[in-house]
XYZ file of C-alpha atoms in Angstrom:
618
model
C -105.565 183.743 38.477
C -107.130 180.901 37.212
C -109.572 178.146 39.402
C -108.449 175.067 39.673
C -111.173 172.302 39.739
C -108.954 169.186 39.936
C -105.023 168.909 41.249
C -105.063 164.975 39.798
C -105.371 165.897 36.227
C -101.709 165.839 35.352
C -99.039 162.506 36.115
C -97.537 162.799 39.006
C -93.964 163.591 39.933
C -91.858 163.136 42.563
C -88.325 164.742 42.711
C -85.738 163.337 44.929
C -81.825 164.811 45.921
C -79.210 164.124 43.547
C -76.461 164.444 45.305
C -74.965 163.160 48.199
C -75.345 166.223 50.546
C -78.917 166.622 49.622
C -79.899 162.955 50.276
C -77.412 163.238 53.973
C -79.772 166.265 54.668
C -83.091 164.568 53.821
C -82.081 161.904 55.972
C -81.066 164.308 58.909
C -84.397 166.035 58.840
C -86.043 162.841 59.035
C -84.355 162.047 62.098
C -84.811 165.403 63.390
C -88.390 164.882 62.928
C -88.921 161.788 64.469
C -86.652 162.911 67.488
C -88.626 165.708 68.290
C -91.836 163.376 67.969
C -90.117 161.124 71.038
C -89.107 164.266 72.684
C -92.682 165.648 72.883
C -94.595 162.534 73.044
C -95.854 163.630 76.547
C -98.249 165.933 74.559
C -99.873 162.982 73.078
C -103.267 162.433 74.479
C -104.399 158.591 75.195
C -106.748 157.814 72.173
C -110.145 156.282 72.512
C -111.986 154.671 69.757
C -113.691 157.257 68.815
C -110.397 158.937 68.239
C -108.899 155.950 66.354
C -112.206 157.043 63.809
C -111.116 160.329 63.419
C -107.641 160.015 62.872
C -108.393 157.461 59.966
C -110.900 160.045 58.434
C -108.733 162.894 58.429
C -105.685 160.645 56.970
C -107.913 159.534 53.859
C -109.591 163.003 53.606
C -106.530 164.526 52.956
C -106.029 163.598 49.377
C -109.478 165.212 48.744
C -108.515 168.102 50.414
C -105.569 168.460 48.912
C -106.769 168.243 45.401
C -109.653 170.235 45.084
C -110.729 173.774 45.453
C -107.819 175.692 44.634
C -106.345 178.391 42.126
C -103.257 179.833 40.438
C -101.611 182.561 40.761
C -100.566 184.945 37.548
C -98.556 183.217 35.463
C -94.655 184.485 35.935
C -91.167 183.337 34.502
C -90.140 180.894 36.828
C -86.677 179.063 37.466
C -86.129 175.453 36.486
C -84.296 173.321 39.483
C -80.473 174.079 38.923
C -79.036 171.151 37.087
C -82.171 169.347 36.526
C -83.927 169.613 33.219
C -87.462 170.348 34.875
C -89.529 173.266 35.168
C -91.807 172.922 38.113
C -93.991 175.692 37.341
C -96.160 177.971 39.640
C -97.151 176.549 43.000
C -101.098 175.632 43.306
C -102.846 177.475 46.060
C -105.006 175.010 47.417
C -107.231 176.401 50.130
C -107.978 173.552 52.144
C -104.999 171.186 52.047
C -104.077 172.523 55.620
C -107.406 171.566 57.453
C -107.139 168.278 57.857
C -103.514 168.558 59.755
C -104.785 171.396 61.680
C -107.869 169.524 63.017
C -105.674 166.452 63.792
C -103.187 169.054 66.072
C -105.883 170.212 68.081
C -108.025 166.995 68.393
C -105.560 163.977 68.607
C -102.258 164.922 69.240
C -98.865 165.858 67.592
C -98.014 161.900 65.965
C -101.846 162.589 64.397
C -101.258 166.280 63.136
C -97.454 164.966 61.411
C -99.072 161.924 60.035
C -101.717 163.499 58.092
C -99.675 166.510 57.344
C -97.262 164.049 55.701
C -99.727 162.523 54.088
C -101.017 165.273 52.787
C -97.705 166.507 51.465
C -97.202 163.284 49.435
C -100.088 164.516 47.593
C -99.249 168.060 47.321
C -96.113 166.856 46.302
C -96.703 164.627 43.942
C -99.359 166.783 42.087
C -98.274 170.796 43.091
C -94.756 171.386 44.394
C -92.787 167.982 42.894
C -90.096 168.024 45.597
C -90.207 165.388 48.567
C -89.372 168.106 50.844
C -92.475 169.213 50.976
C -93.634 166.499 53.309
C -90.893 167.409 55.716
C -91.588 171.037 55.482
C -95.495 170.473 56.393
C -94.747 167.862 58.923
C -92.424 170.067 60.801
C -95.134 172.564 60.883
C -97.721 170.330 61.657
C -95.685 168.963 64.687
C -94.943 172.579 65.894
C -98.414 173.519 65.721
C -99.550 170.651 67.611
C -97.559 170.509 70.378
C -98.940 174.743 71.094
C -102.132 173.459 70.711
C -101.445 170.472 72.891
C -99.692 172.263 76.069
C -101.343 173.186 79.155
C -99.135 175.794 80.573
C -100.666 178.462 82.523
C -98.714 182.111 81.625
C -100.677 184.310 79.223
C -98.281 183.571 75.999
C -99.079 179.992 75.896
C -103.205 180.647 76.607
C -102.692 182.534 73.167
C -100.969 179.852 71.624
C -103.886 177.375 72.205
C -105.667 179.454 69.571
C -105.100 177.477 66.362
C -105.088 181.129 64.428
C -102.465 182.154 66.501
C -100.518 179.078 66.468
C -100.835 178.953 62.900
C -99.687 182.270 62.266
C -96.500 182.209 64.546
C -95.080 178.758 63.485
C -95.840 179.902 59.625
C -92.867 182.207 60.295
C -90.884 179.391 60.099
C -91.853 177.956 56.555
C -89.111 180.657 54.832
C -86.327 178.876 56.248
C -87.563 175.358 56.004
C -88.621 175.924 52.183
C -84.989 177.328 51.851
C -83.806 174.520 53.803
C -85.150 172.168 51.146
C -84.826 174.157 47.963
C -80.756 174.472 48.747
C -80.753 170.171 49.590
C -83.324 169.764 46.353
C -81.087 171.734 43.490
C -77.677 171.177 42.155
C -74.845 173.035 41.453
C -73.443 176.107 43.464
C -74.844 177.886 46.855
C -75.692 180.887 44.964
C -77.684 178.954 42.104
C -79.100 177.093 44.936
C -79.882 180.268 46.720
C -81.112 182.540 43.643
C -83.443 179.718 42.828
C -85.111 179.438 46.376
C -85.110 183.163 47.213
C -87.317 183.423 43.764
C -89.313 180.569 44.203
C -90.137 181.550 48.013
C -92.447 184.070 47.895
C -94.864 182.128 45.801
C -94.354 179.096 47.764
C -94.925 181.098 51.318
C -98.267 182.397 49.699
C -99.758 179.058 48.748
C -98.758 177.809 52.182
C -99.732 180.598 54.064
C -103.438 180.937 52.197
C -104.157 176.949 52.749
C -102.506 177.381 56.785
C -104.485 180.323 57.542
C -107.927 178.893 56.127
C -107.076 176.151 58.051
C -106.363 177.634 61.449
C -109.503 179.865 61.136
C -112.025 176.566 60.493
C -110.443 175.032 63.647
C -110.659 178.328 65.542
C -114.139 178.283 65.163
C -114.524 174.582 65.652
C -112.798 175.209 69.116
C -115.088 177.899 69.894
C -118.017 175.243 69.084
C -116.642 172.301 71.040
C -113.960 173.744 73.370
C -113.480 170.222 75.444
C -112.860 167.916 72.625
C -109.445 170.443 71.907
C -106.277 169.673 73.574
C -104.658 171.576 76.209
C -107.294 171.532 78.548
C -107.576 171.719 82.509
C -105.456 171.380 85.084
C -103.138 173.938 83.790
C -99.670 173.576 84.962
C -96.869 176.024 85.938
C -94.768 177.166 82.579
C -91.170 176.489 82.667
C -90.537 180.177 82.787
C -91.944 179.947 86.118
C -90.542 176.787 87.574
C -87.097 178.141 86.647
C -85.364 181.456 86.771
C -82.719 180.753 84.560
C -85.558 179.668 81.602
C -87.391 182.669 82.402
C -84.540 185.052 81.379
C -83.884 182.608 78.617
C -87.524 182.480 77.404
C -87.331 186.124 77.482
C -83.730 186.904 76.477
C -82.859 184.186 73.577
C -86.238 184.803 71.227
C -85.938 188.830 71.577
C -81.849 187.829 70.681
C -82.319 185.624 68.059
C -84.774 187.956 66.137
C -82.498 190.708 66.183
C -79.939 188.742 65.092
C -81.874 186.978 62.245
C -83.089 190.959 61.454
C -79.415 191.827 61.435
C -78.550 188.766 59.047
C -81.125 189.201 56.722
C -80.496 193.281 56.404
C -76.533 192.265 55.810
C -77.999 189.998 53.405
C -80.143 192.412 51.360
C -77.660 195.107 51.755
C -75.118 192.373 50.065
C -77.371 191.893 47.576
C -77.812 195.346 46.444
C -74.662 196.013 46.595
C -73.329 192.761 44.304
C -76.320 193.977 42.048
C -75.041 197.214 41.841
C -71.315 196.221 41.425
C -72.283 194.091 38.479
C -74.728 196.460 36.950
C -71.661 199.173 37.093
C -69.249 196.891 35.037
C -71.708 196.063 32.787
C -72.482 199.922 32.052
C -68.914 200.463 31.580
C -68.125 197.298 29.475
C -71.048 198.222 27.273
C -70.380 202.146 27.227
C -66.866 201.169 25.858
C -68.590 198.965 23.417
C -71.273 201.507 22.026
C -68.348 204.382 22.171
C -65.955 201.807 19.993
C -68.506 200.735 17.264
C -69.297 204.058 16.049
C -65.559 204.738 14.972
C -65.310 201.939 13.458
C -68.406 202.252 11.187
C -67.189 206.038 10.714
C -63.505 204.368 9.688
C -65.051 201.913 7.368
C -67.585 204.596 5.526
C -64.386 206.784 5.040
C -62.268 203.950 3.906
C -64.910 202.670 1.269
C -65.587 206.184 0.536
C -61.759 206.870 -0.139
C -61.768 203.835 -2.295
C -64.934 205.244 -4.587
C -63.065 208.631 -5.119
C -59.962 206.723 -6.721
C -61.820 204.696 -9.239
C -63.059 205.548 -12.540
C -64.085 202.060 -14.532
C -64.634 204.147 -17.717
C -61.386 205.106 -17.973
C -59.192 202.502 -15.790
C -58.093 199.329 -16.858
C -58.779 196.041 -14.339
C -55.131 196.433 -13.833
C -54.888 200.014 -12.906
C -58.118 199.728 -10.539
C -56.210 196.786 -8.945
C -52.924 198.466 -8.123
C -54.859 201.401 -6.378
C -56.843 199.015 -3.995
C -53.824 197.378 -3.320
C -52.089 200.405 -2.607
C -54.693 201.755 -0.468
C -55.541 198.606 1.420
C -51.184 198.555 2.234
C -51.788 201.943 3.956
C -54.813 200.959 5.864
C -55.484 197.302 6.012
C -59.654 197.957 6.957
C -61.207 195.505 4.733
C -60.614 191.422 3.521
C -62.602 191.557 0.819
C -63.074 194.126 -2.138
C -65.616 194.069 -5.006
C -65.420 196.533 -7.611
C -69.191 196.323 -9.940
C -70.032 198.225 -12.733
C -73.878 199.883 -13.436
C -75.164 196.597 -14.389
C -73.771 195.015 -10.922
C -71.438 192.949 -12.583
C -67.951 192.479 -11.031
C -65.184 194.183 -12.754
C -62.552 192.921 -10.615
C -62.421 191.657 -6.762
C -59.557 191.391 -3.908
C -58.590 188.583 -3.343
C -59.866 186.896 -7.481
C -63.327 185.840 -7.249
C -66.610 186.530 -8.757
C -69.284 188.486 -6.485
C -72.599 186.364 -6.487
C -75.982 187.041 -5.862
C -76.670 184.119 -4.047
C -73.663 184.530 -1.610
C -75.077 187.251 0.131
C -78.426 188.807 1.058
C -81.314 190.826 -0.125
C -80.539 193.616 2.102
C -77.253 193.676 0.879
C -78.295 193.648 -2.823
C -80.548 196.573 -2.006
C -77.859 198.546 -0.887
C -76.235 197.646 -3.946
C -78.782 198.809 -6.282
C -79.665 202.186 -4.258
C -75.698 202.885 -4.938
C -75.893 202.388 -8.600
C -79.481 203.523 -9.357
C -79.947 206.029 -6.526
C -76.611 207.418 -6.008
C -76.078 207.015 -2.467
C -72.684 207.535 -1.595
C -72.082 204.994 1.349
C -74.041 202.523 3.279
C -72.879 199.690 5.965
C -74.827 196.910 6.656
C -74.127 193.253 8.418
C -74.241 190.296 6.540
C -73.535 186.655 7.127
C -70.046 185.403 6.641
C -68.524 184.200 3.869
C -66.389 181.810 5.509
C -68.211 181.021 8.899
C -72.185 180.521 8.304
C -72.899 181.511 11.742
C -71.183 184.500 11.883
C -71.577 187.797 10.168
C -69.439 190.456 8.790
C -69.464 194.334 7.729
C -70.284 195.276 4.258
C -69.323 198.800 3.319
C -70.937 199.919 -0.329
C -70.289 203.269 -1.619
C -70.903 204.367 -5.292
C -68.065 204.948 -8.073
C -68.160 207.757 -10.730
C -66.795 208.198 -14.044
C -64.641 210.940 -15.222
C -67.990 212.661 -16.505
C -69.300 212.349 -13.253
C -72.176 209.686 -13.811
C -72.747 206.725 -11.630
C -70.057 203.876 -13.474
C -70.835 200.914 -10.731
C -70.193 200.357 -6.822
C -67.569 199.181 -4.759
C -68.146 196.674 -1.899
C -65.908 196.459 1.296
C -65.859 193.582 3.787
C -64.121 193.062 6.732
C -64.775 190.340 9.544
C -65.041 191.236 13.388
C -61.965 189.238 14.283
C -59.726 190.207 11.471
C -60.338 193.618 11.338
C -57.592 195.668 13.325
C -59.844 198.338 14.278
C -62.286 196.160 15.812
C -59.754 194.026 18.391
C -60.560 197.175 21.486
C -64.167 196.139 20.766
C -64.463 192.632 20.590
C -62.054 192.582 23.943
C -64.728 195.097 25.850
C -67.150 192.955 24.415
C -65.640 189.541 26.074
C -65.042 191.631 29.316
C -67.169 189.446 31.351
C -65.972 186.122 30.446
C -64.978 185.734 34.058
C -68.163 185.796 35.314
C -69.626 183.569 32.595
C -71.112 186.592 30.577
C -72.152 186.335 27.485
C -71.265 189.983 24.814
C -73.148 190.571 21.929
C -73.985 193.113 19.027
C -77.450 192.908 17.808
C -79.261 194.774 15.450
C -82.793 196.214 15.021
C -84.458 192.952 14.375
C -82.376 191.065 17.579
C -80.205 189.158 15.103
C -76.858 188.897 16.658
C -74.015 190.592 14.684
C -71.411 189.403 17.051
C -71.222 187.004 19.860
C -68.461 186.475 22.452
C -67.735 183.526 23.443
C -68.445 182.088 20.114
C -68.909 178.442 21.539
C -72.210 179.856 23.033
C -73.691 181.737 20.056
C -77.208 182.825 20.073
C -78.316 183.295 16.641
C -81.265 186.035 17.624
C -81.821 187.763 21.319
C -85.230 188.218 21.894
C -85.108 190.197 24.842
C -86.462 193.819 25.530
C -84.830 196.212 22.921
C -85.241 200.008 24.992
C -84.424 203.112 24.239
C -81.966 204.105 26.675
C -79.571 201.668 28.735
C -81.088 199.659 31.233
C -80.729 196.580 33.620
C -83.055 193.853 33.519
C -84.120 190.506 34.760
C -84.743 187.964 32.438
C -85.064 183.875 32.515
C -82.168 182.187 30.228
C -83.372 179.431 28.296
C -82.071 177.077 30.394
C -84.508 178.316 32.794
C -81.777 180.032 35.175
C -82.134 183.544 35.991
C -79.943 185.980 34.195
C -79.069 189.713 34.676
C -78.933 191.537 31.040
C -77.674 194.967 30.320
C -78.893 196.708 26.621
C -77.757 199.666 25.386
C -78.315 201.175 22.137
C -75.231 202.012 19.877
C -75.590 206.021 19.253
C -76.566 206.749 15.342
C -77.354 202.980 14.582
C -80.134 201.065 14.997
C -77.608 198.237 16.870
C -77.618 197.660 20.640
C -75.291 195.798 22.977
C -76.114 193.289 25.010
C -74.528 191.802 27.773
C -75.730 188.923 29.791
C -74.317 187.505 33.049
C -76.194 184.486 35.413
C -77.487 186.006 38.364
C -76.163 183.134 40.309
C -73.019 185.507 39.921
C -74.695 188.390 42.396
C -75.855 185.772 44.534
C -71.733 184.364 44.419
C -70.755 188.076 45.089
C -73.205 188.993 47.859
C -72.075 185.542 49.888
C -68.477 186.868 49.305
C -69.533 189.917 50.793
C -72.277 188.800 53.562
C -70.851 185.472 54.397
C -68.090 186.913 56.881
C -70.179 189.236 58.794
C -72.864 186.916 59.184
C -70.655 184.198 60.173
C -68.823 186.057 63.059
C -72.157 187.375 64.285
C -73.357 184.048 64.380
C -69.961 182.988 66.190
C -70.371 185.874 68.703
C -74.182 184.948 69.366
C -73.482 181.644 70.060
C -70.523 182.893 72.247
C -73.032 185.060 74.212
C -75.915 182.562 74.271
C -73.251 180.240 76.237
C -71.669 182.971 78.265
C -75.213 184.153 79.475
C -76.279 180.030 80.226
C -73.093 180.191 82.329
C -73.699 183.383 83.713
C -77.229 182.376 84.492
C -75.979 178.970 86.080
C -73.639 180.830 88.463
C -76.358 182.992 89.974
C -78.901 180.394 90.149
C -76.246 177.816 91.820
C -75.661 180.528 94.729
C -79.661 180.922 94.967
C -80.066 177.121 95.029
C -77.522 176.812 97.925
C -79.049 179.383 99.662
C -82.257 177.457 99.211
C -80.778 174.607 100.352
C -79.498 176.249 103.528
C -82.921 177.806 104.362
C -84.229 174.389 104.302
C -81.677 173.312 107.359
C -82.424 176.576 109.033
C -86.018 175.492 108.632
C -85.305 172.229 109.947
C -82.987 173.604 112.857
C -79.507 172.480 111.456
C -77.753 175.740 112.358
C -74.092 174.348 112.433
C -73.481 174.455 108.718
C -71.511 177.690 107.928
C -71.711 179.356 104.660
C -69.112 180.955 102.610
C -69.275 185.012 102.377
C -67.253 185.902 99.979
C -67.895 188.226 97.134
C -69.281 191.680 97.425
C -71.820 191.739 95.030
C -75.354 191.112 95.905
C -75.151 187.299 96.186
C -72.368 187.829 98.503
C -74.082 190.168 100.464
C -76.862 187.862 100.621
C -74.802 185.406 101.920
C -73.633 187.306 104.411
C -76.887 188.325 105.384
C -78.037 184.384 105.573
C -74.851 184.148 107.505
C -75.498 186.545 109.966
C -79.402 185.344 110.222
C -77.852 181.711 110.924
C -75.333 183.098 113.701
C -78.150 184.958 115.524
C -80.639 182.528 115.348
C -77.957 179.662 116.709
C -77.017 182.014 119.717
C -80.496 182.541 120.709
C -81.360 178.826 120.502
C -78.177 178.785 122.701
C -79.492 181.185 125.229
C -82.750 179.690 124.905
C -81.054 176.095 125.887
C -78.882 177.477 128.629
C -82.419 179.067 130.267
C -84.478 175.606 129.505
C -81.517 173.941 131.511
C -81.133 176.284 134.379
C -85.198 176.508 135.032
C -85.182 172.707 134.827
C -82.764 172.515 137.622
C -84.540 175.343 139.761
C -87.761 173.229 139.293
C -85.945 170.000 140.382
C -84.140 171.173 143.821
C -86.557 172.046 146.630
C -84.079 173.565 148.769
C -83.285 177.221 148.195
C -79.751 176.376 148.659
C -79.478 173.836 145.757
C -81.619 176.115 143.271
C -78.901 179.003 143.763
C -76.648 176.838 143.304
C -78.185 175.894 139.895
C -78.438 179.473 139.081
């Protein structure tokens, strides 16, 4: 971890999307942000002269908060943007970068918070993250935090959201979604490559943003305790949407829980699919490398036996070059293992060669020269080496060396048999296995103990040296390719040699397989979730619609309008409630009709003095 005294030491660089989908997503995001600002304009307080001065102060202090007092995390291999030749490096953690927009959100409202966050994000994007989407990520988070701080709803959940630290923590949970969206829109290539880049860089980016947001929220919480009346969300408090509508109350309780469970399920499905995809790739790479590791010792053993058999039939002290040539041609016809054969005498001079040609020291490497010397001088029976190809400067050949003895049992020279990987009939199975990952854009290599590449498939992607780890047992490693992309490397040592099998597959292949596994399940669950929410809303509308009708009927009854009959169909609770209302209406209507009759009789009796007339009224 290294401290940062200033972030403005390097030249600014800001990357924009390079694809049509990236630009479309950028413009759509801007439109959604502006639309939310307009929709929530009621949360914006009226400014006076003091508020305008404070906004200017926070706006111009945002570069200082972004540029100073920070640190960088320990260096780790990071990915470059897919399709863009630029390494963004590790994201710096600027401790005070979120403080201006958190203060603006609590003191000045959503418009100021969004503006200050976009300004701060512009500087951080130019000198830190180098992506234009940082502005929108910060602006969106700042808008949501400001609305949470400015609302005046009276329920406990909304009261907690008026605390800066709580609102920053809750809204900050959305940052991974926003960052992933921005990274996917900025990068090029397949969706798997973009997701792989986003997921690798997400932990560092989230840590950088979370540290600064928590610092800003903590300082703002202390200021809120010190000057509570200056903050938004002051009384009088009003009923929350869940208090005003039964439908909203159900949705507020049910939808967050449902979406959380849905998100957990989708995330779990993606993690399981990712592990399954990685296991599938690992098993396939292990199978391919094992087949190559099993074929190679057999090839080397056959080569050593073949060159030793040739040496046994050659006796330069009693055989003429013509006789030795006939022997070599006969042996090669029975086992066409070698393409070039050199017979040297004890002074390492060429006696004969197939095809014709002198064995020249300049044509080989030092290790083969040492091998020839060991065969002639130390009588080492059989040796094998990988040497540069005589035909392909970028390729390698196998060189087998055996000691040749004379009739008297003394060392008479050496025989060298050379074979190329492509021309050797016994190597074809090995080469086919080594090319078994080309459908995954993979690479197969044979390397020696120094990492020099002995054979590479495909040849057009040839590497001269393997610089990765060489372990004592088979293992799968995560590394970064020379182009900056992430790749999976499987290394397996070859038994009986110092060589190893190296297989490389781009990590995006694992993401692609994971997408193919998880996408159908996630898509189905997502559609079912939408259908469930729509069904819930329709069902709630039916219930709340019946309750509204009953409310209207109660209002009419309260006003004395008892002639409106209710529909009494349905056997559920709403139907029984309707029937109870209808019985109540009829009972009240009968009671009022009776009272009206009694009133008319009373009035008739009272208006007649004579007893006969009063009895007639009764």
